[in-house]
Amino acid sequence: MRERKKRQAQAAIEEAALRLFQQKGYEQTSIQDIADAVTMSPRTFFRYFASKEEILSGLIRTIQRDGIRSLYHVESTASPHNALRELFGCLASRYQQQRSGLLIRYQIAMQTPSIAS
Protein backbone atom coordinates (compact mmCIF):
# COMPACT_ATOMS: atom_id res chain seq x y z
CA MET A 1 0.00 0.00 0.00
CA ARG A 2 2.79 2.42 0.93
CA GLU A 3 4.70 1.69 -2.28
CA ARG A 4 1.58 2.24 -4.38
CA LYS A 5 0.91 5.56 -2.68
CA LYS A 6 4.52 6.60 -3.31
CA ARG A 7 4.24 5.73 -7.02
CA GLN A 8 0.99 7.72 -7.26
CA ALA A 9 2.62 10.76 -5.65
CA GLN A 10 5.63 10.52 -7.97
CA ALA A 11 3.37 10.24 -11.00
CA ALA A 12 1.33 13.27 -9.87
CA ILE A 13 4.49 15.32 -9.35
CA GLU A 14 5.88 14.31 -12.75
CA GLU A 15 2.61 15.09 -14.52
CA ALA A 16 2.29 18.50 -12.86
CA ALA A 17 5.94 19.36 -13.45
CA LEU A 18 5.87 18.44 -17.13
CA ARG A 19 2.67 20.44 -17.61
CA LEU A 20 4.24 23.46 -15.90
CA PHE A 21 7.48 23.09 -17.87
CA GLN A 22 5.44 23.19 -21.08
CA GLN A 23 3.35 26.18 -19.95
CA LYS A 24 5.93 28.34 -18.20
CA GLY A 25 9.22 26.93 -19.37
CA TYR A 26 11.62 24.72 -17.47
CA GLU A 27 13.77 27.47 -15.99
CA GLN A 28 10.76 29.64 -15.06
CA THR A 29 9.12 26.78 -13.14
CA SER A 30 10.19 26.55 -9.51
CA ILE A 31 10.04 23.65 -7.11
CA GLN A 32 7.48 25.72 -5.20
CA ASP A 33 5.31 25.93 -8.35
CA ILE A 34 5.41 22.16 -8.74
CA ALA A 35 4.73 21.54 -5.06
CA ASP A 36 1.80 23.97 -5.13
CA ALA A 37 0.34 22.22 -8.18
CA VAL A 38 0.16 18.94 -6.28
CA THR A 39 -0.69 20.54 -2.91
CA MET A 40 2.43 19.55 -1.05
CA SER A 41 5.34 21.37 0.49
CA PRO A 42 8.69 21.70 -1.29
CA ARG A 43 10.16 19.60 1.49
CA THR A 44 7.76 16.78 0.63
CA PHE A 45 8.64 17.20 -3.06
CA PHE A 46 12.26 16.41 -2.18
CA ARG A 47 11.22 13.09 -0.67
CA TYR A 48 10.34 11.98 -4.18
CA PHE A 49 12.76 13.86 -6.42
CA ALA A 50 16.15 15.43 -5.78
CA SER A 51 15.63 18.20 -8.36
CA LYS A 52 13.64 19.41 -11.35
CA GLU A 53 16.30 17.84 -13.56
CA GLU A 54 15.56 14.43 -12.08
CA ILE A 55 11.94 14.77 -13.18
CA LEU A 56 13.07 15.58 -16.69
CA SER A 57 15.84 13.00 -17.05
CA GLY A 58 14.93 10.30 -14.51
CA LEU A 59 12.83 8.28 -16.93
CA ILE A 60 15.60 8.31 -19.52
CA ARG A 61 18.14 7.12 -16.96
CA THR A 62 15.79 4.37 -15.82
CA ILE A 63 15.36 3.14 -19.38
CA GLN A 64 19.12 3.20 -19.91
CA ARG A 65 19.65 1.15 -16.72
CA ASP A 66 17.01 -1.34 -17.86
CA GLY A 67 18.83 -1.69 -21.17
CA ILE A 68 22.12 -2.38 -19.43
CA ARG A 69 20.38 -4.90 -17.13
CA SER A 70 19.03 -6.70 -20.19
CA LEU A 71 22.64 -7.51 -21.12
CA TYR A 72 22.98 -9.55 -17.92
CA HIS A 73 20.49 -12.01 -19.40
CA VAL A 74 22.56 -12.55 -22.53
CA GLU A 75 24.68 -15.70 -22.51
CA SER A 76 28.37 -14.94 -22.07
CA THR A 77 29.07 -16.90 -25.25
CA ALA A 78 26.59 -14.85 -27.30
CA SER A 79 27.91 -12.82 -30.17
CA PRO A 80 28.11 -9.03 -29.89
CA HIS A 81 25.39 -8.93 -32.54
CA ASN A 82 23.01 -10.95 -30.34
CA ALA A 83 23.88 -8.88 -27.27
CA LEU A 84 23.14 -5.65 -29.16
CA ARG A 85 19.90 -7.12 -30.50
CA GLU A 86 18.82 -7.84 -26.91
CA LEU A 87 19.82 -4.36 -25.75
CA PHE A 88 18.09 -2.53 -28.59
CA GLY A 89 15.01 -4.73 -28.28
CA CYS A 90 14.73 -3.79 -24.61
CA LEU A 91 15.24 -0.09 -25.36
CA ALA A 92 12.71 -0.15 -28.20
CA SER A 93 10.13 -1.85 -26.00
CA ARG A 94 10.57 0.69 -23.20
CA TYR A 95 10.45 3.54 -25.72
CA GLN A 96 7.12 2.28 -27.05
CA GLN A 97 5.73 2.03 -23.51
CA GLN A 98 6.87 5.54 -22.54
CA ARG A 99 6.81 7.26 -25.94
CA SER A 100 4.57 10.22 -25.10
CA GLY A 101 6.40 11.01 -21.87
CA LEU A 102 9.78 10.79 -23.59
CA LEU A 103 8.67 13.07 -26.43
CA ILE A 104 7.41 15.69 -23.96
CA ARG A 105 10.71 15.54 -22.07
CA TYR A 106 12.65 15.88 -25.33
CA GLN A 107 10.62 18.93 -26.39
CA ILE A 108 11.15 20.59 -23.02
CA ALA A 109 14.87 19.85 -23.10
CA MET A 110 15.27 21.24 -26.62
CA GLN A 111 13.53 24.48 -25.55
CA THR A 112 15.88 24.90 -22.59
CA PRO A 113 19.36 26.05 -23.68
CA SER A 114 21.05 24.93 -20.45
CA ILE A 115 19.75 21.39 -20.99
CA ALA A 116 19.79 21.17 -24.78
CA SER A 117 23.57 21.32 -24.90
JSON list of C-alpha atoms in Angstrom, two decimals:
[
{"chain": "A", "resi": 1, "resn": "MET", "atom": "CA", "xyz": [0.00, 0.00, 0.00]},
{"chain": "A", "resi": 2, "resn": "ARG", "atom": "CA", "xyz": [2.79, 2.42, 0.93]},
{"chain": "A", "resi": 3, "resn": "GLU", "atom": "CA", "xyz": [4.70, 1.69, -2.28]},
{"chain": "A", "resi": 4, "resn": "ARG", "atom": "CA", "xyz": [1.58, 2.24, -4.38]},
{"chain": "A", "resi": 5, "resn": "LYS", "atom": "CA", "xyz": [0.91, 5.56, -2.68]},
{"chain": "A", "resi": 6, "resn": "LYS", "atom": "CA", "xyz": [4.52, 6.60, -3.31]},
{"chain": "A", "resi": 7, "resn": "ARG", "atom": "CA", "xyz": [4.24, 5.73, -7.02]},
{"chain": "A", "resi": 8, "resn": "GLN", "atom": "CA", "xyz": [0.99, 7.72, -7.26]},
{"chain": "A", "resi": 9, "resn": "ALA", "atom": "CA", "xyz": [2.62, 10.76, -5.65]},
{"chain": "A", "resi": 10, "resn": "GLN", "atom": "CA", "xyz": [5.63, 10.52, -7.97]},
{"chain": "A", "resi": 11, "resn": "ALA", "atom": "CA", "xyz": [3.37, 10.24, -11.00]},
{"chain": "A", "resi": 12, "resn": "ALA", "atom": "CA", "xyz": [1.33, 13.27, -9.87]},
{"chain": "A", "resi": 13, "resn": "ILE", "atom": "CA", "xyz": [4.49, 15.32, -9.35]},
{"chain": "A", "resi": 14, "resn": "GLU", "atom": "CA", "xyz": [5.88, 14.31, -12.75]},
{"chain": "A", "resi": 15, "resn": "GLU", "atom": "CA", "xyz": [2.61, 15.09, -14.52]},
{"chain": "A", "resi": 16, "resn": "ALA", "atom": "CA", "xyz": [2.29, 18.50, -12.86]},
{"chain": "A", "resi": 17, "resn": "ALA", "atom": "CA", "xyz": [5.94, 19.36, -13.45]},
{"chain": "A", "resi": 18, "resn": "LEU", "atom": "CA", "xyz": [5.87, 18.44, -17.13]},
{"chain": "A", "resi": 19, "resn": "ARG", "atom": "CA", "xyz": [2.67, 20.44, -17.61]},
{"chain": "A", "resi": 20, "resn": "LEU", "atom": "CA", "xyz": [4.24, 23.46, -15.90]},
{"chain": "A", "resi": 21, "resn": "PHE", "atom": "CA", "xyz": [7.48, 23.09, -17.87]},
{"chain": "A", "resi": 22, "resn": "GLN", "atom": "CA", "xyz": [5.44, 23.19, -21.08]},
{"chain": "A", "resi": 23, "resn": "GLN", "atom": "CA", "xyz": [3.35, 26.18, -19.95]},
{"chain": "A", "resi": 24, "resn": "LYS", "atom": "CA", "xyz": [5.93, 28.34, -18.20]},
{"chain": "A", "resi": 25, "resn": "GLY", "atom": "CA", "xyz": [9.22, 26.93, -19.37]},
{"chain": "A", "resi": 26, "resn": "TYR", "atom": "CA", "xyz": [11.62, 24.72, -17.47]},
{"chain": "A", "resi": 27, "resn": "GLU", "atom": "CA", "xyz": [13.77, 27.47, -15.99]},
{"chain": "A", "resi": 28, "resn": "GLN", "atom": "CA", "xyz": [10.76, 29.64, -15.06]},
{"chain": "A", "resi": 29, "resn": "THR", "atom": "CA", "xyz": [9.12, 26.78, -13.14]},
{"chain": "A", "resi": 30, "resn": "SER", "atom": "CA", "xyz": [10.19, 26.55, -9.51]},
{"chain": "A", "resi": 31, "resn": "ILE", "atom": "CA", "xyz": [10.04, 23.65, -7.11]},
{"chain": "A", "resi": 32, "resn": "GLN", "atom": "CA", "xyz": [7.48, 25.72, -5.20]},
{"chain": "A", "resi": 33, "resn": "ASP", "atom": "CA", "xyz": [5.31, 25.93, -8.35]},
{"chain": "A", "resi": 34, "resn": "ILE", "atom": "CA", "xyz": [5.41, 22.16, -8.74]},
{"chain": "A", "resi": 35, "resn": "ALA", "atom": "CA", "xyz": [4.73, 21.54, -5.06]},
{"chain": "A", "resi": 36, "resn": "ASP", "atom": "CA", "xyz": [1.80, 23.97, -5.13]},
{"chain": "A", "resi": 37, "resn": "ALA", "atom": "CA", "xyz": [0.34, 22.22, -8.18]},
{"chain": "A", "resi": 38, "resn": "VAL", "atom": "CA", "xyz": [0.16, 18.94, -6.28]},
{"chain": "A", "resi": 39, "resn": "THR", "atom": "CA", "xyz": [-0.69, 20.54, -2.91]},
{"chain": "A", "resi": 40, "resn": "MET", "atom": "CA", "xyz": [2.43, 19.55, -1.05]},
{"chain": "A", "resi": 41, "resn": "SER", "atom": "CA", "xyz": [5.34, 21.37, 0.49]},
{"chain": "A", "resi": 42, "resn": "PRO", "atom": "CA", "xyz": [8.69, 21.70, -1.29]},
{"chain": "A", "resi": 43, "resn": "ARG", "atom": "CA", "xyz": [10.16, 19.60, 1.49]},
{"chain": "A", "resi": 44, "resn": "THR", "atom": "CA", "xyz": [7.76, 16.78, 0.63]},
{"chain": "A", "resi": 45, "resn": "PHE", "atom": "CA", "xyz": [8.64, 17.20, -3.06]},
{"chain": "A", "resi": 46, "resn": "PHE", "atom": "CA", "xyz": [12.26, 16.41, -2.18]},
{"chain": "A", "resi": 47, "resn": "ARG", "atom": "CA", "xyz": [11.22, 13.09, -0.67]},
{"chain": "A", "resi": 48, "resn": "TYR", "atom": "CA", "xyz": [10.34, 11.98, -4.18]},
{"chain": "A", "resi": 49, "resn": "PHE", "atom": "CA", "xyz": [12.76, 13.86, -6.42]},
{"chain": "A", "resi": 50, "resn": "ALA", "atom": "CA", "xyz": [16.15, 15.43, -5.78]},
{"chain": "A", "resi": 51, "resn": "SER", "atom": "CA", "xyz": [15.63, 18.20, -8.36]},
{"chain": "A", "resi": 52, "resn": "LYS", "atom": "CA", "xyz": [13.64, 19.41, -11.35]},
{"chain": "A", "resi": 53, "resn": "GLU", "atom": "CA", "xyz": [16.30, 17.84, -13.56]},
{"chain": "A", "resi": 54, "resn": "GLU", "atom": "CA", "xyz": [15.56, 14.43, -12.08]},
{"chain": "A", "resi": 55, "resn": "ILE", "atom": "CA", "xyz": [11.94, 14.77, -13.18]},
{"chain": "A", "resi": 56, "resn": "LEU", "atom": "CA", "xyz": [13.07, 15.58, -16.69]},
{"chain": "A", "resi": 57, "resn": "SER", "atom": "CA", "xyz": [15.84, 13.00, -17.05]},
{"chain": "A", "resi": 58, "resn": "GLY", "atom": "CA", "xyz": [14.93, 10.30, -14.51]},
{"chain": "A", "resi": 59, "resn": "LEU", "atom": "CA", "xyz": [12.83, 8.28, -16.93]},
{"chain": "A", "resi": 60, "resn": "ILE", "atom": "CA", "xyz": [15.60, 8.31, -19.52]},
{"chain": "A", "resi": 61, "resn": "ARG", "atom": "CA", "xyz": [18.14, 7.12, -16.96]},
{"chain": "A", "resi": 62, "resn": "THR", "atom": "CA", "xyz": [15.79, 4.37, -15.82]},
{"chain": "A", "resi": 63, "resn": "ILE", "atom": "CA", "xyz": [15.36, 3.14, -19.38]},
{"chain": "A", "resi": 64, "resn": "GLN", "atom": "CA", "xyz": [19.12, 3.20, -19.91]},
{"chain": "A", "resi": 65, "resn": "ARG", "atom": "CA", "xyz": [19.65, 1.15, -16.72]},
{"chain": "A", "resi": 66, "resn": "ASP", "atom": "CA", "xyz": [17.01, -1.34, -17.86]},
{"chain": "A", "resi": 67, "resn": "GLY", "atom": "CA", "xyz": [18.83, -1.69, -21.17]},
{"chain": "A", "resi": 68, "resn": "ILE", "atom": "CA", "xyz": [22.12, -2.38, -19.43]},
{"chain": "A", "resi": 69, "resn": "ARG", "atom": "CA", "xyz": [20.38, -4.90, -17.13]},
{"chain": "A", "resi": 70, "resn": "SER", "atom": "CA", "xyz": [19.03, -6.70, -20.19]},
{"chain": "A", "resi": 71, "resn": "LEU", "atom": "CA", "xyz": [22.64, -7.51, -21.12]},
{"chain": "A", "resi": 72, "resn": "TYR", "atom": "CA", "xyz": [22.98, -9.55, -17.92]},
{"chain": "A", "resi": 73, "resn": "HIS", "atom": "CA", "xyz": [20.49, -12.01, -19.40]},
{"chain": "A", "resi": 74, "resn": "VAL", "atom": "CA", "xyz": [22.56, -12.55, -22.53]},
{"chain": "A", "resi": 75, "resn": "GLU", "atom": "CA", "xyz": [24.68, -15.70, -22.51]},
{"chain": "A", "resi": 76, "resn": "SER", "atom": "CA", "xyz": [28.37, -14.94, -22.07]},
{"chain": "A", "resi": 77, "resn": "THR", "atom": "CA", "xyz": [29.07, -16.90, -25.25]},
{"chain": "A", "resi": 78, "resn": "ALA", "atom": "CA", "xyz": [26.59, -14.85, -27.30]},
{"chain": "A", "resi": 79, "resn": "SER", "atom": "CA", "xyz": [27.91, -12.82, -30.17]},
{"chain": "A", "resi": 80, "resn": "PRO", "atom": "CA", "xyz": [28.11, -9.03, -29.89]},
{"chain": "A", "resi": 81, "resn": "HIS", "atom": "CA", "xyz": [25.39, -8.93, -32.54]},
{"chain": "A", "resi": 82, "resn": "ASN", "atom": "CA", "xyz": [23.01, -10.95, -30.34]},
{"chain": "A", "resi": 83, "resn": "ALA", "atom": "CA", "xyz": [23.88, -8.88, -27.27]},
{"chain": "A", "resi": 84, "resn": "LEU", "atom": "CA", "xyz": [23.14, -5.65, -29.16]},
{"chain": "A", "resi": 85, "resn": "ARG", "atom": "CA", "xyz": [19.90, -7.12, -30.50]},
{"chain": "A", "resi": 86, "resn": "GLU", "atom": "CA", "xyz": [18.82, -7.84, -26.91]},
{"chain": "A", "resi": 87, "resn": "LEU", "atom": "CA", "xyz": [19.82, -4.36, -25.75]},
{"chain": "A", "resi": 88, "resn": "PHE", "atom": "CA", "xyz": [18.09, -2.53, -28.59]},
{"chain": "A", "resi": 89, "resn": "GLY", "atom": "CA", "xyz": [15.01, -4.73, -28.28]},
{"chain": "A", "resi": 90, "resn": "CYS", "atom": "CA", "xyz": [14.73, -3.79, -24.61]},
{"chain": "A", "resi": 91, "resn": "LEU", "atom": "CA", "xyz": [15.24, -0.09, -25.36]},
{"chain": "A", "resi": 92, "resn": "ALA", "atom": "CA", "xyz": [12.71, -0.15, -28.20]},
{"chain": "A", "resi": 93, "resn": "SER", "atom": "CA", "xyz": [10.13, -1.85, -26.00]},
{"chain": "A", "resi": 94, "resn": "ARG", "atom": "CA", "xyz": [10.57, 0.69, -23.20]},
{"chain": "A", "resi": 95, "resn": "TYR", "atom": "CA", "xyz": [10.45, 3.54, -25.72]},
{"chain": "A", "resi": 96, "resn": "GLN", "atom": "CA", "xyz": [7.12, 2.28, -27.05]},
{"chain": "A", "resi": 97, "resn": "GLN", "atom": "CA", "xyz": [5.73, 2.03, -23.51]},
{"chain": "A", "resi": 98, "resn": "GLN", "atom": "CA", "xyz": [6.87, 5.54, -22.54]},
{"chain": "A", "resi": 99, "resn": "ARG", "atom": "CA", "xyz": [6.81, 7.26, -25.94]},
{"chain": "A", "resi": 100, "resn": "SER", "atom": "CA", "xyz": [4.57, 10.22, -25.10]},
{"chain": "A", "resi": 101, "resn": "GLY", "atom": "CA", "xyz": [6.40, 11.01, -21.87]},
{"chain": "A", "resi": 102, "resn": "LEU", "atom": "CA", "xyz": [9.78, 10.79, -23.59]},
{"chain": "A", "resi": 103, "resn": "LEU", "atom": "CA", "xyz": [8.67, 13.07, -26.43]},
{"chain": "A", "resi": 104, "resn": "ILE", "atom": "CA", "xyz": [7.41, 15.69, -23.96]},
{"chain": "A", "resi": 105, "resn": "ARG", "atom": "CA", "xyz": [10.71, 15.54, -22.07]},
{"chain": "A", "resi": 106, "resn": "TYR", "atom": "CA", "xyz": [12.65, 15.88, -25.33]},
{"chain": "A", "resi": 107, "resn": "GLN", "atom": "CA", "xyz": [10.62, 18.93, -26.39]},
{"chain": "A", "resi": 108, "resn": "ILE", "atom": "CA", "xyz": [11.15, 20.59, -23.02]},
{"chain": "A", "resi": 109, "resn": "ALA", "atom": "CA", "xyz": [14.87, 19.85, -23.10]},
{"chain": "A", "resi": 110, "resn": "MET", "atom": "CA", "xyz": [15.27, 21.24, -26.62]},
{"chain": "A", "resi": 111, "resn": "GLN", "atom": "CA", "xyz": [13.53, 24.48, -25.55]},
{"chain": "A", "resi": 112, "resn": "THR", "atom": "CA", "xyz": [15.88, 24.90, -22.59]},
{"chain": "A", "resi": 113, "resn": "PRO", "atom": "CA", "xyz": [19.36, 26.05, -23.68]},
{"chain": "A", "resi": 114, "resn": "SER", "atom": "CA", "xyz": [21.05, 24.93, -20.45]},
{"chain": "A", "resi": 115, "resn": "ILE", "atom": "CA", "xyz": [19.75, 21.39, -20.99]},
{"chain": "A", "resi": 116, "resn": "ALA", "atom": "CA", "xyz": [19.79, 21.17, -24.78]},
{"chain": "A", "resi": 117, "resn": "SER", "atom": "CA", "xyz": [23.57, 21.32, -24.90]}
]
